[in-house]
Structures are given as C-alpha cells and as structure tokens.
Coordinates of C-alpha atoms and ligand atoms in Angstrom, one line a residue:
M1 CA 118.5 -87.6 7.3
P2 CA 121.1 -89.5 9.4
S3 CA 119.6 -91.8 11.9
A4 CA 122.3 -92.1 14.5
S5 CA 122.5 -89.1 16.8
P6 CA 125.6 -87.9 18.6
L7 CA 124.1 -88.8 22.0
S8 CA 124.0 -92.6 21.4
R9 CA 127.6 -92.4 20.2
R10 CA 128.9 -90.6 23.3
P11 CA 131.4 -92.7 25.4
A12 CA 129.3 -92.2 28.6
W13 CA 126.1 -93.4 26.8
R14 CA 127.9 -96.5 25.6
A15 CA 129.3 -97.1 29.0
L16 CA 125.7 -96.9 30.3
V17 CA 124.5 -99.4 27.8
A18 CA 127.3 -101.8 28.9
H19 CA 126.5 -101.1 32.6
R20 CA 122.8 -101.8 32.0
E21 CA 123.7 -105.1 30.5
A22 CA 126.0 -106.0 33.4
L23 CA 123.3 -105.0 36.0
G24 CA 120.8 -107.3 34.2
E25 CA 117.4 -107.7 35.8
V26 CA 118.6 -106.8 39.3
H27 CA 115.8 -106.5 41.8
L28 CA 115.6 -103.4 44.0
K29 CA 115.6 -105.5 47.1
T30 CA 119.1 -106.8 46.0
L31 CA 120.3 -103.3 45.5
F32 CA 119.2 -102.4 49.0
A33 CA 120.7 -105.6 50.5
E34 CA 124.0 -104.8 48.8
Q35 CA 124.2 -101.2 49.9
P36 CA 123.6 -100.3 53.6
G37 CA 122.9 -96.6 54.1
R38 CA 121.3 -96.4 50.6
H39 CA 118.8 -93.7 51.7
R40 CA 121.5 -91.4 52.8
A41 CA 123.6 -92.1 49.8
F42 CA 120.8 -91.2 47.4
T43 CA 119.1 -88.4 49.2
R44 CA 119.8 -84.7 48.8
S45 CA 118.0 -81.5 50.1
A46 CA 117.7 -77.9 48.9
A47 CA 115.2 -75.0 49.2
G48 CA 112.9 -76.8 51.7
L49 CA 112.7 -80.0 49.6
T50 CA 114.2 -83.5 50.2
L51 CA 114.7 -85.7 47.2
D52 CA 115.1 -89.5 48.0
L53 CA 116.2 -91.4 44.9
A54 CA 117.2 -94.6 46.8
K55 CA 114.3 -96.5 45.4
Q56 CA 115.4 -96.0 41.8
R57 CA 116.6 -99.2 40.2
W58 CA 120.2 -98.0 40.0
S59 CA 123.5 -98.3 41.8
P60 CA 126.1 -95.7 42.8
E61 CA 128.0 -96.6 39.7
T62 CA 125.0 -95.9 37.5
R63 CA 124.7 -92.5 39.0
E64 CA 128.4 -91.8 38.3
L65 CA 128.0 -92.9 34.7
L66 CA 124.9 -90.7 34.3
L67 CA 126.8 -87.7 35.8
A68 CA 129.5 -88.4 33.2
L69 CA 126.9 -88.3 30.5
A70 CA 125.5 -85.0 31.9
R71 CA 129.0 -83.5 31.7
E72 CA 129.7 -84.9 28.2
A73 CA 126.4 -83.4 27.1
G74 CA 127.5 -80.0 28.4
V75 CA 124.8 -79.7 31.2
P76 CA 126.9 -77.3 33.4
R77 CA 127.4 -74.9 30.5
A78 CA 123.8 -75.3 29.4
I79 CA 122.5 -74.3 32.9
G80 CA 124.5 -71.0 32.6
R81 CA 123.1 -70.5 29.1
L82 CA 119.5 -70.8 30.3
L83 CA 119.9 -68.6 33.4
D84 CA 122.0 -66.0 31.6
G85 CA 119.4 -65.5 28.9
E86 CA 121.1 -67.0 25.8
R87 CA 118.8 -68.0 23.0
V88 CA 118.2 -71.6 24.1
N89 CA 114.9 -71.8 22.3
I90 CA 116.5 -72.4 19.0
S91 CA 113.6 -73.0 16.7
E92 CA 112.0 -69.7 17.8
D93 CA 115.4 -67.9 18.2
R94 CA 114.8 -66.5 21.7
P95 CA 115.8 -67.1 25.3
A96 CA 113.6 -68.9 27.8
L97 CA 113.7 -66.6 30.7
H98 CA 111.0 -67.7 33.2
T99 CA 113.8 -67.6 35.8
A100 CA 114.1 -63.8 35.2
L101 CA 110.5 -63.5 36.5
R102 CA 111.6 -64.6 39.9
L103 CA 114.7 -62.5 40.3
P104 CA 114.6 -60.2 43.3
A105 CA 114.3 -56.4 42.6
S106 CA 117.9 -55.9 43.7
A107 CA 119.3 -58.3 41.0
S108 CA 120.1 -57.4 37.5
L109 CA 120.1 -59.5 34.4
V110 CA 121.3 -57.8 31.3
V111 CA 120.3 -59.8 28.2
E112 CA 121.3 -58.5 24.8
G113 CA 122.0 -55.0 26.2
E114 CA 118.9 -54.7 28.4
D115 CA 118.4 -55.2 32.1
L116 CA 115.2 -57.2 32.4
V117 CA 114.7 -56.9 36.1
P118 CA 113.1 -53.4 36.3
A119 CA 110.5 -54.4 33.7
V120 CA 109.7 -57.6 35.6
H121 CA 109.2 -55.7 38.8
H122 CA 107.2 -52.9 37.1
T123 CA 104.7 -55.6 36.0
L124 CA 104.6 -57.0 39.5
A125 CA 103.9 -53.5 40.9
R126 CA 101.0 -53.2 38.4
M127 CA 99.6 -56.5 39.4
E128 CA 99.9 -55.5 43.0
A129 CA 97.9 -52.3 42.3
M130 CA 95.1 -54.4 40.8
V131 CA 95.2 -56.9 43.6
T132 CA 95.0 -54.2 46.2
K133 CA 92.1 -52.5 44.5
L134 CA 90.1 -55.7 44.1
H135 CA 90.8 -56.8 47.7
A136 CA 89.7 -53.4 49.0
G137 CA 86.4 -53.6 47.1
Q138 CA 87.5 -50.5 45.2
W139 CA 87.4 -52.1 41.8
R140 CA 83.8 -51.5 40.8
G141 CA 81.8 -52.9 38.0
A142 CA 80.0 -50.7 35.4
T143 CA 77.0 -50.2 37.7
G144 CA 79.2 -49.2 40.7
K145 CA 79.1 -52.4 42.7
P146 CA 82.4 -53.9 44.0
I147 CA 83.7 -57.0 42.0
R148 CA 83.1 -60.2 43.9
D149 CA 83.9 -62.9 41.3
V150 CA 86.9 -63.1 39.0
V151 CA 86.9 -65.7 36.2
N152 CA 90.2 -66.6 34.5
L153 CA 89.7 -67.4 30.9
G154 CA 92.8 -69.2 29.5
V155 CA 94.0 -72.6 28.6
G156 CA 97.2 -74.7 28.8
G157 CA 99.9 -72.6 30.4
S158 CA 97.4 -69.7 30.8
D159 CA 95.2 -71.9 33.0
L160 CA 97.0 -74.9 34.5
G161 CA 99.7 -73.0 36.5
P162 CA 97.3 -70.5 38.2
L163 CA 94.7 -73.3 38.7
M164 CA 97.2 -75.6 40.3
V165 CA 98.8 -73.0 42.6
T166 CA 95.6 -71.4 43.8
H167 CA 94.4 -74.8 45.0
A168 CA 97.8 -75.7 46.4
L169 CA 98.0 -72.5 48.5
A170 CA 94.3 -72.3 49.6
D171 CA 95.6 -72.2 53.2
F172 CA 97.4 -69.0 52.4
R173 CA 94.5 -66.8 51.4
A174 CA 95.3 -63.1 51.8
E175 CA 93.2 -61.2 54.2
G176 CA 91.4 -59.0 51.7
S177 CA 90.8 -61.9 49.3
Q178 CA 88.0 -63.3 51.4
A179 CA 85.3 -61.3 49.7
L180 CA 86.5 -62.4 46.3
E181 CA 86.0 -65.8 44.6
V182 CA 88.4 -66.8 41.8
H183 CA 87.2 -69.3 39.1
F184 CA 88.7 -70.9 36.1
A185 CA 87.1 -71.6 32.7
S186 CA 89.3 -73.2 30.1
T187 CA 87.4 -75.6 27.9
M188 CA 86.5 -74.5 24.4
D189 CA 83.1 -76.2 24.6
G190 CA 81.9 -73.5 27.0
S191 CA 80.6 -75.9 29.6
Q192 CA 82.7 -74.5 32.4
L193 CA 81.9 -71.0 31.5
A194 CA 78.2 -71.7 31.1
D195 CA 78.1 -72.8 34.8
Y196 CA 79.5 -69.5 35.9
L197 CA 77.3 -67.4 33.7
G198 CA 74.3 -69.3 35.1
R199 CA 75.1 -68.3 38.6
L200 CA 77.3 -65.2 38.7
N201 CA 76.1 -61.6 38.8
P202 CA 77.3 -59.7 35.8
E203 CA 77.4 -56.5 37.8
T204 CA 80.1 -57.9 40.1
T205 CA 82.0 -60.3 37.8
L206 CA 85.4 -59.5 36.3
F207 CA 87.0 -61.7 33.6
V208 CA 90.8 -62.1 33.2
L209 CA 91.6 -63.0 29.7
S210 CA 94.9 -64.8 29.8
S211 CA 96.5 -65.7 26.6
K212 CA 100.2 -65.3 25.7
S213 CA 99.4 -65.2 22.0
F214 CA 95.9 -63.8 22.2
T215 CA 95.0 -66.0 19.3
T216 CA 94.0 -69.2 21.1
I217 CA 90.5 -70.1 19.8
D218 CA 89.5 -71.9 23.1
T219 CA 90.1 -68.7 25.1
L220 CA 88.8 -66.3 22.5
S221 CA 85.5 -68.3 22.2
N222 CA 85.0 -68.2 25.9
A223 CA 85.9 -64.5 26.0
R224 CA 83.4 -63.6 23.2
T225 CA 80.6 -65.5 25.1
A226 CA 81.5 -63.7 28.3
R227 CA 81.7 -60.3 26.6
D228 CA 78.3 -60.7 25.0
W229 CA 76.8 -61.9 28.2
L230 CA 78.1 -58.8 30.0
L231 CA 77.1 -56.4 27.3
A232 CA 73.6 -57.8 26.9
R233 CA 73.0 -57.5 30.7
L234 CA 74.8 -54.3 31.5
A235 CA 74.9 -52.3 28.3
G236 CA 71.5 -53.4 27.0
E237 CA 68.4 -51.2 27.1
R238 CA 67.3 -52.1 30.6
V239 CA 70.5 -51.2 32.5
G240 CA 71.9 -49.0 29.8
M241 CA 75.6 -48.6 30.9
P242 CA 78.0 -47.5 28.1
A243 CA 79.6 -50.5 26.4
A244 CA 83.1 -48.9 26.8
L245 CA 82.6 -48.7 30.5
V246 CA 81.5 -52.3 30.7
M247 CA 84.5 -53.4 28.8
R248 CA 86.9 -51.3 30.9
Q249 CA 85.5 -52.4 34.3
H250 CA 84.9 -56.1 33.6
F251 CA 88.0 -57.2 31.6
I252 CA 91.7 -57.5 32.4
G253 CA 93.9 -58.8 29.6
V254 CA 97.2 -60.7 30.2
S255 CA 99.2 -61.3 27.0
A256 CA 102.5 -60.8 25.2
S257 CA 100.5 -58.9 22.5
P258 CA 99.2 -55.5 23.6
E259 CA 98.0 -54.8 20.1
K260 CA 95.7 -57.8 20.0
M261 CA 94.4 -57.1 23.5
H262 CA 93.7 -53.5 22.3
D263 CA 91.9 -54.7 19.1
W264 CA 89.8 -57.1 21.1
G265 CA 88.6 -54.3 23.4
I266 CA 90.7 -54.5 26.5
D267 CA 91.3 -51.1 27.9
D268 CA 94.9 -50.1 27.7
A269 CA 95.0 -49.4 31.5
H270 CA 93.8 -52.9 32.3
Q271 CA 96.4 -54.8 30.2
L272 CA 99.2 -56.7 31.8
E273 CA 102.0 -57.5 29.4
F274 CA 104.6 -60.2 29.4
W275 CA 107.3 -61.1 27.1
E276 CA 107.8 -63.5 24.2
W277 CA 110.8 -64.9 26.1
V278 CA 108.4 -66.5 28.7
G279 CA 107.0 -69.8 27.5
G280 CA 103.3 -70.3 28.1
R281 CA 103.8 -73.4 30.3
Y282 CA 106.5 -71.5 32.2
S283 CA 104.5 -68.3 32.8
L284 CA 102.8 -68.6 36.1
W285 CA 105.5 -66.5 37.7
G286 CA 104.5 -63.2 36.1
A287 CA 101.2 -61.6 35.0
I288 CA 99.6 -64.9 34.2
G289 CA 99.9 -65.5 37.9
L290 CA 97.4 -62.7 38.6
P291 CA 94.6 -65.2 39.8
I292 CA 97.2 -66.6 42.2
A293 CA 98.0 -63.2 43.6
L294 CA 94.2 -62.5 43.9
V295 CA 93.8 -65.5 46.1
V296 CA 97.0 -65.5 48.2
G297 CA 98.0 -61.8 48.0
M298 CA 101.2 -60.3 46.7
D299 CA 103.3 -61.1 49.8
H300 CA 102.6 -64.8 49.4
F301 CA 103.0 -64.5 45.6
R302 CA 106.5 -63.0 46.2
E303 CA 107.3 -65.9 48.5
L304 CA 106.4 -68.3 45.7
L305 CA 108.8 -66.4 43.5
A306 CA 111.5 -66.4 46.2
G307 CA 111.1 -70.2 46.6
A308 CA 111.6 -70.8 42.9
H309 CA 114.5 -68.4 42.9
A310 CA 116.1 -70.4 45.7
M311 CA 115.9 -73.5 43.5
D312 CA 117.3 -71.5 40.5
R313 CA 120.3 -70.6 42.6
H314 CA 120.8 -74.2 43.7
F315 CA 120.5 -75.3 40.1
R316 CA 123.2 -72.9 39.1
E317 CA 125.5 -73.3 42.1
A318 CA 125.3 -76.9 43.3
E319 CA 127.7 -79.6 42.0
L320 CA 126.0 -81.9 39.6
A321 CA 126.2 -84.8 42.1
D322 CA 124.2 -82.7 44.6
N323 CA 122.0 -80.9 42.2
L324 CA 118.4 -81.8 42.7
P325 CA 117.1 -81.0 39.2
V326 CA 120.1 -82.7 37.6
L327 CA 119.7 -85.9 39.7
L328 CA 115.9 -86.1 39.1
A329 CA 116.6 -85.6 35.3
L330 CA 119.2 -88.4 35.3
A331 CA 117.0 -90.8 37.1
G332 CA 114.4 -90.2 34.4
I333 CA 117.0 -90.7 31.6
W334 CA 118.1 -94.0 33.2
N335 CA 114.5 -95.2 33.4
V336 CA 113.5 -94.2 29.9
N337 CA 116.6 -94.9 27.9
F338 CA 118.2 -97.8 29.7
L339 CA 115.5 -99.6 31.7
D340 CA 112.9 -98.9 28.9
I341 CA 110.3 -97.6 31.4
R342 CA 108.0 -95.4 29.4
A343 CA 105.2 -94.6 31.9
H344 CA 105.6 -92.1 34.8
S345 CA 103.0 -91.5 37.4
I346 CA 102.9 -88.4 39.6
L347 CA 101.3 -89.1 43.0
P348 CA 101.0 -86.3 45.5
Y349 CA 99.9 -87.2 49.0
D350 CA 98.2 -84.0 49.8
G351 CA 94.7 -82.9 48.6
R352 CA 96.0 -79.4 48.0
L353 CA 98.2 -80.7 45.2
E354 CA 95.1 -82.0 43.3
Y355 CA 96.1 -80.3 40.0
F356 CA 99.9 -80.9 40.3
A357 CA 99.9 -83.9 38.0
A358 CA 97.8 -82.1 35.3
Y359 CA 100.3 -79.2 35.5
L360 CA 103.3 -81.5 35.1
E361 CA 101.6 -83.3 32.2
Q362 CA 101.8 -80.1 30.2
L363 CA 105.2 -79.1 31.5
E364 CA 106.9 -82.4 30.8
M365 CA 105.1 -83.7 27.7
E366 CA 104.6 -80.4 25.8
S367 CA 108.3 -79.6 26.5
N368 CA 110.0 -82.9 25.9
G369 CA 107.5 -84.8 23.7
K370 CA 109.9 -84.4 20.8
S371 CA 111.6 -86.7 18.3
V372 CA 114.1 -84.5 16.4
T373 CA 117.4 -83.0 17.6
H374 CA 118.0 -79.3 17.5
D375 CA 119.4 -79.5 14.0
G376 CA 116.6 -81.6 12.7
H377 CA 117.9 -85.2 13.0
Q378 CA 115.5 -88.0 13.8
L379 CA 116.3 -89.4 17.3
D380 CA 117.3 -93.0 17.8
Y381 CA 116.4 -93.0 21.5
A382 CA 113.3 -92.3 23.5
T383 CA 112.5 -89.0 25.1
C384 CA 109.6 -88.0 27.4
P385 CA 107.7 -90.9 28.9
V386 CA 103.9 -90.8 29.1
L387 CA 103.2 -89.0 32.3
W388 CA 100.0 -88.9 34.3
G389 CA 98.8 -88.9 37.8
Q390 CA 96.3 -88.2 40.5
L391 CA 96.2 -87.7 44.2
G392 CA 98.0 -90.7 45.6
P393 CA 95.5 -91.8 48.3
N394 CA 92.7 -91.7 45.7
A395 CA 94.7 -93.4 43.0
Q396 CA 95.3 -96.2 45.5
H397 CA 91.6 -97.0 45.0
A398 CA 91.8 -96.5 41.3
F399 CA 94.9 -97.4 39.2
Y400 CA 97.4 -98.7 41.8
Q401 CA 96.3 -102.2 40.9
L402 CA 98.2 -101.8 37.6
L403 CA 101.3 -100.4 39.4
H404 CA 101.3 -103.5 41.7
Q405 CA 100.3 -106.3 39.4
G406 CA 100.0 -105.1 35.9
T407 CA 102.4 -105.9 33.1
Q408 CA 103.9 -102.5 32.7
A409 CA 106.9 -101.0 34.4
V410 CA 106.0 -97.6 35.8
V411 CA 108.1 -95.2 37.7
C412 CA 106.3 -93.1 40.4
D413 CA 107.0 -89.8 42.0
F414 CA 105.6 -89.7 45.5
I415 CA 105.2 -86.1 46.8
A416 CA 104.3 -85.2 50.4
P417 CA 104.7 -82.5 53.0
L418 CA 106.3 -83.6 56.2
R419 CA 104.4 -81.2 58.5
R420 CA 100.8 -80.2 58.2
Y421 CA 97.9 -78.5 60.0
D422 CA 100.0 -76.5 62.6
E423 CA 97.9 -73.5 61.8
V424 CA 94.5 -75.0 62.7
A425 CA 93.2 -73.1 65.6
D426 CA 90.9 -75.6 67.2
A427 CA 93.0 -78.1 69.2
A428 CA 90.7 -81.1 68.8
T429 CA 90.3 -80.6 65.0
R430 CA 94.0 -80.0 64.7
A431 CA 94.7 -83.3 66.5
H432 CA 92.4 -85.2 64.2
L433 CA 93.8 -83.7 61.1
K434 CA 97.3 -84.4 62.2
E435 CA 96.4 -88.0 62.7
Q436 CA 95.0 -88.0 59.2
H437 CA 98.2 -86.6 57.9
R438 CA 100.2 -89.3 59.7
L439 CA 97.9 -91.9 58.1
T440 CA 98.5 -90.3 54.7
L441 CA 102.3 -90.4 55.1
A442 CA 102.0 -94.0 56.3
N443 CA 100.3 -94.8 53.0
C444 CA 102.7 -92.9 51.0
F445 CA 105.8 -94.6 52.5
A446 CA 104.0 -98.0 52.4
Q447 CA 103.2 -97.8 48.7
S448 CA 106.7 -97.0 47.6
R449 CA 108.0 -99.8 49.8
V450 CA 105.5 -102.4 48.5
L451 CA 106.2 -101.2 44.9
M452 CA 109.9 -101.8 45.6
L453 CA 109.8 -105.1 47.6
G454 CA 106.7 -106.8 46.4
D455 CA 105.3 -109.4 48.8
E456 CA 108.6 -109.4 50.7
A457 CA 107.4 -106.2 52.4
L458 CA 105.3 -108.7 54.5
A459 CA 107.2 -109.9 57.6
D460 CA 105.4 -113.3 57.6
G461 CA 105.9 -113.7 53.8
D462 CA 103.5 -116.6 53.5
A463 CA 103.3 -118.4 50.1
Q464 CA 100.4 -116.9 48.2
P465 CA 98.5 -118.0 45.0
S466 CA 99.8 -116.2 42.0
H467 CA 96.9 -113.8 41.7
K468 CA 97.8 -112.5 45.2
R469 CA 101.5 -112.1 44.4
Y470 CA 103.3 -108.8 44.1
R471 CA 106.6 -108.9 42.2
G472 CA 107.8 -105.4 43.3
N473 CA 110.8 -103.9 41.6
Q474 CA 108.9 -100.8 40.5
P475 CA 111.2 -97.8 40.9
S476 CA 110.1 -94.6 42.6
T477 CA 111.2 -91.2 43.8
T478 CA 110.0 -89.7 47.0
L479 CA 110.0 -85.9 47.3
L480 CA 109.3 -84.4 50.8
L481 CA 108.4 -80.8 51.4
E482 CA 109.2 -79.4 54.9
R483 CA 105.7 -78.0 54.6
L484 CA 103.5 -77.0 51.7
T485 CA 104.1 -73.2 51.6
P486 CA 104.4 -70.7 48.8
A487 CA 108.2 -70.9 49.0
T488 CA 108.4 -74.7 48.9
L489 CA 105.8 -74.9 46.2
G490 CA 107.8 -72.4 44.1
A491 CA 110.9 -74.6 44.7
L492 CA 109.0 -77.7 43.7
I493 CA 107.7 -76.3 40.4
A494 CA 111.2 -74.9 39.6
L495 CA 112.7 -78.3 40.4
Y496 CA 110.6 -79.9 37.7
E497 CA 111.1 -77.1 35.2
H498 CA 114.9 -77.5 35.5
K499 CA 114.6 -81.3 35.4
V500 CA 112.8 -81.0 32.0
Y501 CA 115.6 -78.7 30.8
V502 CA 118.4 -81.0 31.8
Q503 CA 116.7 -83.9 30.1
A504 CA 116.2 -81.8 27.0
V505 CA 119.9 -80.8 27.0
I506 CA 121.0 -84.5 27.2
W507 CA 118.4 -85.6 24.6
D508 CA 119.5 -82.6 22.4
I509 CA 115.9 -81.4 21.9
N510 CA 114.2 -78.1 22.3
P511 CA 112.0 -78.0 25.4
F512 CA 110.7 -74.5 24.7
D513 CA 108.7 -74.9 21.5
Q514 CA 105.5 -76.9 20.7
W515 CA 105.2 -77.2 17.0
G516 CA 103.4 -80.5 17.4
V517 CA 100.2 -78.7 18.4
E518 CA 99.9 -76.5 15.3
L519 CA 98.7 -78.9 12.7
G520 CA 95.7 -80.0 14.8
K521 CA 94.7 -76.3 15.2
R522 CA 94.9 -75.8 11.4
I523 CA 92.9 -78.8 10.6
A524 CA 90.3 -78.0 13.3
G525 CA 89.8 -74.6 11.7
E526 CA 89.2 -76.3 8.2
T527 CA 86.9 -78.8 9.8
E528 CA 84.9 -76.1 11.5
R529 CA 84.4 -74.4 8.2
I530 CA 83.2 -77.6 6.7
L531 CA 80.8 -78.3 9.6
A532 CA 79.4 -74.7 9.4
G533 CA 79.3 -74.6 5.6
R534 CA 77.8 -78.1 5.3
R535 CA 80.0 -79.1 2.4
G536 CA 83.6 -80.1 1.7
Q537 CA 83.6 -83.5 3.5
E538 CA 83.7 -85.5 0.3
A539 CA 87.4 -85.2 0.0
M540 CA 88.0 -86.6 3.5
D541 CA 88.7 -90.1 4.8
D542 CA 85.7 -92.3 5.3
S543 CA 85.7 -92.2 9.1
S544 CA 86.0 -88.4 9.4
R545 CA 83.2 -88.0 6.7
G546 CA 81.0 -90.4 8.7
L547 CA 81.5 -88.4 11.9
I548 CA 80.8 -85.1 10.2
E549 CA 77.6 -86.5 8.6
A550 CA 76.5 -87.8 12.0
F551 CA 76.8 -84.3 13.4
W552 CA 74.8 -82.8 10.6
A553 CA 72.1 -85.5 11.1
A554 CA 71.9 -84.6 14.8
E555 CA 71.8 -80.9 14.0
A556 CA 68.9 -81.5 11.6
E557 CA 66.8 -83.3 14.2
Ligands
LIG601 O1 98.4 -75.0 21.9 C1 99.4 -75.1 22.9 C2 99.6 -73.8 23.6 O2 100.2 -72.9 22.8 C3 100.4 -73.9 24.9 O3 101.7 -74.0 24.7 C4 99.9 -72.7 25.7 O4 100.2 -72.8 27.1 C5 98.4 -72.8 25.4 O5 98.3 -73.2 24.0 C6 97.7 -71.4 25.5 O6 98.3 -70.5 24.7 P1 98.0 -68.9 24.9 O7 98.5 -68.5 26.2 O8 98.8 -68.2 23.8 O9 96.5 -68.8 24.7

C-alpha cells in the first residue's frame, strides 16, 4: 500500500508547509498587533450566525493558501455532489442526503430518477398527525387513558440529536406538549430505563423505538425490557388487555427497516420510516426527530429545518472565502495538519446547549475518525482531532486549568447567543436573568481573550512567579447566535455537518460510514456468549480471561 497520499503532494499543501515554517512560533498577540481590524477581516455571518475566526493562529495569507487547498481538493464541486444526491458515501455506495430532509415542500430534488421531496414531506405529515394526537390527549394507552410520558429508546444518532435539540429548545415548548413528558434512555446497561420503569405508569407510557438499522443491541435490549414490563402490567391476568392492543398503543417504531419493525411487533400504522441515504448521526431532521417535535411542536420543528436549509443554501451559494462551513473546516485543517493541535474543545455558554458537545463528539469523530483514503490508502497526515466539551461556564471550574497552563495546545470553540430572556414575562426576573446573561458573555469573551494573550490580558501586567503565568497563544473560534431559536440552532448544526464534510473532502476520507465500530460489536457478541455459557475464555489473552473470571466469581457469590 503506498504511503504518500495525493493530498500531501498537492502544491497548495506544500505551500502551506513552507508557510507554516515561515510563520514559526508566532504568538497570537503579534498577529493582532500586525493586523488592525483583524476581527472584521476574519468574521463572516450567515443564517443568524456570526463566525469570528480572528483568534485562530493564522494570517490572511494562511487563509488564502487554505482556500487554494480547498479549490485544489475540489471542494466547490464536492459541495454540489453532496447536495445533488450523488453517491458520496463510497464504501456503502449511496448518497448522504440529510439535506433533502430539510428541503421545503415546494422544492424538488430528483435523485436517480426519483423526486425525494414528496416522500420527505409525507413522513413529516405522518409525524405531525402523531404529534397532534398526542398533544390533544387523543392517543390512548391500552386501558383508555391518554399518554402522558414518552420514552425514546435509541442510541448514538438515534438518541443524541433529539436529546440535544429538545434541551436546547426547551423555551419553545408547543402549547399542547405541556401535558406530555419526553424522556431518553440509551444505555445498554438498562440503568436509565430502570429509573423510568420505576416511576412511570405503564398505562400512560409510550415508547418510541428509534433505530435506523433496528439491529442495535443496546436499543433492542432496552426495548425488550420495556415490552415485557408493559405486557406484564397491562396484558397480564390482572388487567387483561390483549397483547396486540398493548403493542399497538404503546410503541412507535422509527427505522429504515419496516420489515424488522414489523417482525419485532411494531404495528404497521405506528411505524415511521426513513431512508438508507440518511446517516444515523445526520438523522435528527426526519422521523428520528419525533421526540423533538413532541416537545416543541411541528411549527418549531419546521423552523429548525428551515434554519438548517438556510445554511445549506449558504453552503452551496457563498464564495469559499465567505462560506462559514468552509472557513470553519479550513481553520480545523490548519490546526490539525500544520500547527499539530490534536485536541478540540466545544464550549457553549448557554445551559440550553448542555448536550451540544456530546452531539458533536459523534458527528465529528464518528464521521472523520478515519485513517484511509477513499481508495484504501493509508494516510500520511492526521484527520479528526480528539473533540470533547462541556458547558463553558462549568468547564471554567473543571478543565480550563489545562487550557490555560497545561502542556497541550487545544483549540476551543466558544458558542453563545447574543440575546437572551426577552420572553420572560416577569420584569424583575427578566432583569436578573439578563444580568446573568451579560455576566456569561463577559466570561465567554474573557476566556478567549486570556487564552489568546496570556497574562498580557492584564493591564497592569505585574511580573508573576512561574506558577501564576499564562502563556496564552491558544487559538479559538467564537460563534455567536443572534438568539437561540429553532432556526439558528438548525443553522448551527448544519454548519458543523458541512464543516465535517469539507474536511473529509480535503482529507480524502469518507465521513458517512463507521466501519470502525463493527469489530467491537462482533467481539462483544462472542464475549457475551462466553460469559453466559461459562466457557471459552481459555483461548483469550490473560487480562480478558482474568476479567471474565472475576465476573463469574461475583455472579457465584
Ligand atoms: O454503532 C454506531 C452506530 O451505528 C451509529 O452510527 C448510530 O448512530 C448508532 O450506532 C445507532 O444505530 P441505529 O440507529 O441503527 O440503532
């Protein structure tokens, strides 16, 4: 297998290597001193978002060279290929058409002879019918009582998107949703589900089984436990409802496999289907978003789609030099491949975005955590950095110490809404909350400044002992949302989706498959058979054998 990939032989790549050498260990404060008006020069806005890349450790020349790299790698053509439905997911030979899920009903997208838009909107209409019925208290459990609790059973893309968005948009609850609580259980160990089963009423609980493949053991294990819990309580001798009625009234299935849903026992009328051309981690825009629609209502759900679509249009139409996803992607390429920064922290300054980092961890690392090119060649450059995060204000009291004084270079994304709490009715509470929002933005802006300047952010700049020094020079991006609304959230998620795609195009990797998770699933299956059968461990390595025997010993106690 050849080791040198075409990317590192590209003229623009070589120019960037030389440019990196020429820049040397330039400090961010020097870059700012050399370029008045840097904020304006490196800031672009679209779809309710403002992206400030001025605190990246780069110069205007760096950006030009990166734009040349994007052109050489065919990014403009690749954007069209994605949005037009070409088979960009090469290893699975299919398109990746999450953007089709947010096309307006008036649009048309003909892919391989079929217009996809009518089917997308047919599914939205079916979701809407379910949402309306549940909000109106007309969806009744087997014993005739209205459903009050909905538990989403799913994992990965069938959990993280809906979980993140329902939290982010908690201020946008739909009127009829007040009587309904939406919960999420994802872990295969059953601990989250057990909590719900311990306190929810089976007569008024509905489960949404979300699984694109409908084979994921984590979700199917939870689903089996939930099914038996319901059947024992509602179809058992005491209550005596027919099992088929319990299954029909207490389960909705969301999957790309209607046959598997049917075989499992989901009533055909309560199945929401989606398509193989929607990747799991890109799927919140369709039927997998049902829990979102149950909380915020279909109008807000459609605004979320419209916001994402606005970003899709910007992605297709804007010049590369003004294109938010492209610029965000190029900053990432510069950090990873030329500054050798392999850690990336996501830091939202709004409690509503509590799950945003977890969502991006899957989006970025499952998409771009790859090390071979499309045609199977081993890469000779790095791809996706390790990405993690937490709410910024809380992380300040947890891991910011490392950002400020640790030995690692880390790039940070600061994310915050500019306006907040206008809708709070009580004037005194609104004033307090607005003050808290101002305090939060002060912290957000202060942190990126201190990370950039180090102790020089202090006006008095007194000499300090070394344990109190801040070297600064940590690059960061700041992303401002006009407000946190369904539309700006949609645009924000789409921005990161497209960033991931642009990076994948440049790195020549497939962001739409995830073969790296398969072996673990297979070996877990074998290990489970050994644990249950109490034999077969002899052939294993010494550590795994020891762990298995420890489990058996605990079981025997
Ligand atoms: O194992 C990884 C993965 O396939 C993710 O890509 C996906 O989002 C998750 O599992 C859940 O898959 P499914 O929706 O098919 O249950």
